[in-house]
Each structure stands twice: as structure tokens, then as C-alpha cells.
GROMACS .gro file of C-alpha atoms in nm:
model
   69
    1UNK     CA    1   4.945   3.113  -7.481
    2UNK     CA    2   5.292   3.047  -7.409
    3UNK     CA    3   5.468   2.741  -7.369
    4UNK     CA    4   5.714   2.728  -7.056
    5UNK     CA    5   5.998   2.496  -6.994
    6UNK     CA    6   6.046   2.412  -6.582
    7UNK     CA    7   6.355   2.196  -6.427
    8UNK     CA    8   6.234   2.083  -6.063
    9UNK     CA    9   6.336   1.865  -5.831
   10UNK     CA   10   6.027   1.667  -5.687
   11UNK     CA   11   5.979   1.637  -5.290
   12UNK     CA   12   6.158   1.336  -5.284
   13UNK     CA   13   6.460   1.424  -5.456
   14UNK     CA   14   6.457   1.341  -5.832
   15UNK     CA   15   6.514   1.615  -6.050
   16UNK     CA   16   6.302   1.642  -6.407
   17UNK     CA   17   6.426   1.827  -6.694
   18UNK     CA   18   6.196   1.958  -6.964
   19UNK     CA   19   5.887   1.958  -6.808
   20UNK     CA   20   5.674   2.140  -7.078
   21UNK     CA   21   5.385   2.354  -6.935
   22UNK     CA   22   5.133   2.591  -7.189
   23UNK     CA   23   4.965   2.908  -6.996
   24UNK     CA   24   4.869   3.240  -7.075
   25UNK     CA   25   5.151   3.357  -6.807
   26UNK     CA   26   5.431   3.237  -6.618
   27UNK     CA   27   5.190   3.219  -6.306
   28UNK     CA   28   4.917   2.980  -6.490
   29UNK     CA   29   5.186   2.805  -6.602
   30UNK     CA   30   5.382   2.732  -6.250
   31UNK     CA   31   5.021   2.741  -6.061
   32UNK     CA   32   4.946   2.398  -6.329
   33UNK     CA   33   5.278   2.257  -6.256
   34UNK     CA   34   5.232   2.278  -5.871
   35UNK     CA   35   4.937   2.105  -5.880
   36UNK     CA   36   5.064   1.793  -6.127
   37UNK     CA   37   5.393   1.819  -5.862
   38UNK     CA   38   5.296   1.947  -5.547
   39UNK     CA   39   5.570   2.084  -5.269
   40UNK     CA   40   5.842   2.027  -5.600
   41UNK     CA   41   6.151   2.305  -5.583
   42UNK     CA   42   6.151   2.476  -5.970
   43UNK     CA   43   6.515   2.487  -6.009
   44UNK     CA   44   6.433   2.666  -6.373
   45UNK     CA   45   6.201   2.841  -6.573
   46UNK     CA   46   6.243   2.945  -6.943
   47UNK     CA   47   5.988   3.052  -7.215
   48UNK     CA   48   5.968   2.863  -7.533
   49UNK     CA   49   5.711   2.985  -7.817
   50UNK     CA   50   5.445   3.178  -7.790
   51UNK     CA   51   5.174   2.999  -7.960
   52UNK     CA   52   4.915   3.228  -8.193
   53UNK     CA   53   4.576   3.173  -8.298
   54UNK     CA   54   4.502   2.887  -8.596
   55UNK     CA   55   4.222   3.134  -8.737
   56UNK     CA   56   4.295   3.507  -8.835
   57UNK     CA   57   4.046   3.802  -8.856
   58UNK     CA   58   4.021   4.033  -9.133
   59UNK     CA   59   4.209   4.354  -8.871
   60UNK     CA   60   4.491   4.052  -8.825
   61UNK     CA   61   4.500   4.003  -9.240
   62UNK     CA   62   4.549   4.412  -9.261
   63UNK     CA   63   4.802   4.483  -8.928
   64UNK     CA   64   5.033   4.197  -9.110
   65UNK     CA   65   4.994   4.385  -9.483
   66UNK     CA   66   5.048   4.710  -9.336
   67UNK     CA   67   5.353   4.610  -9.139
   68UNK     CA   68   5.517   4.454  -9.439
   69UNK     CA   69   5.474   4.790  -9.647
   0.00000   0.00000   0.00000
């Protein structure tokens, strides 16, 4: 998941900075937002973080030892 930063300007004119939005894609991400702000302009759209996993598997524990070698 990804976290995704959008300016908009609602449908009556206001505009809101740093509306923060997780999905696994920019689509999810503006499909959520256009349903909290429906007919809103996005004005911008900029990725934050990608968020991992809290747990880790045992191939995740190895790809991280190998890449350090």
C-alpha cells in the first residue's frame, strides 16, 4: 500500500491541501477520494511512502541478507 497526497478543490469552491489517501494504486486511491468528495477537481497528486508489511517471511529474512552481501 501506498500512501497518496491529493490537493482538490471541492464542488463548491474550497480548496483542501493534504488530503492523505492509502491504496494499493493511484486509482484505489483517487476512486476512495471521489467517493468521500464527490464531483471535487484534484488539482494534485503526489506519492508519499510506500508502506510494507509489519510481519516478514523467512524468503523476505534471506532476499534482505543476500542483498546486503
Amino acid at each position: 500500500m501506498a500512501k497518496y497526497v491529493y490537493q482538490i478543490r471541492s464542488r463548491n469552491g474550497v480548496v483542501v491541501d493534504n488530503l492523505q489517501i492509502y491504496g494499493r494504486d493511484e486509482a484505489e486511491a483517487r476512486q476512495k477520494l471521489q467517493k468521500m468528495y464527490m464531483h471535487c477537481e484534484i488539482l494534485d497528486c503526489r506519492v508519499v511512502s510506500a508502506v510494507k508489511a509489519a510481519t516478514s517471511n523467512y524468503e523476505d529474512i534471506l532476499d534482505l541478507i543476500v542483498k546486503s552481501t
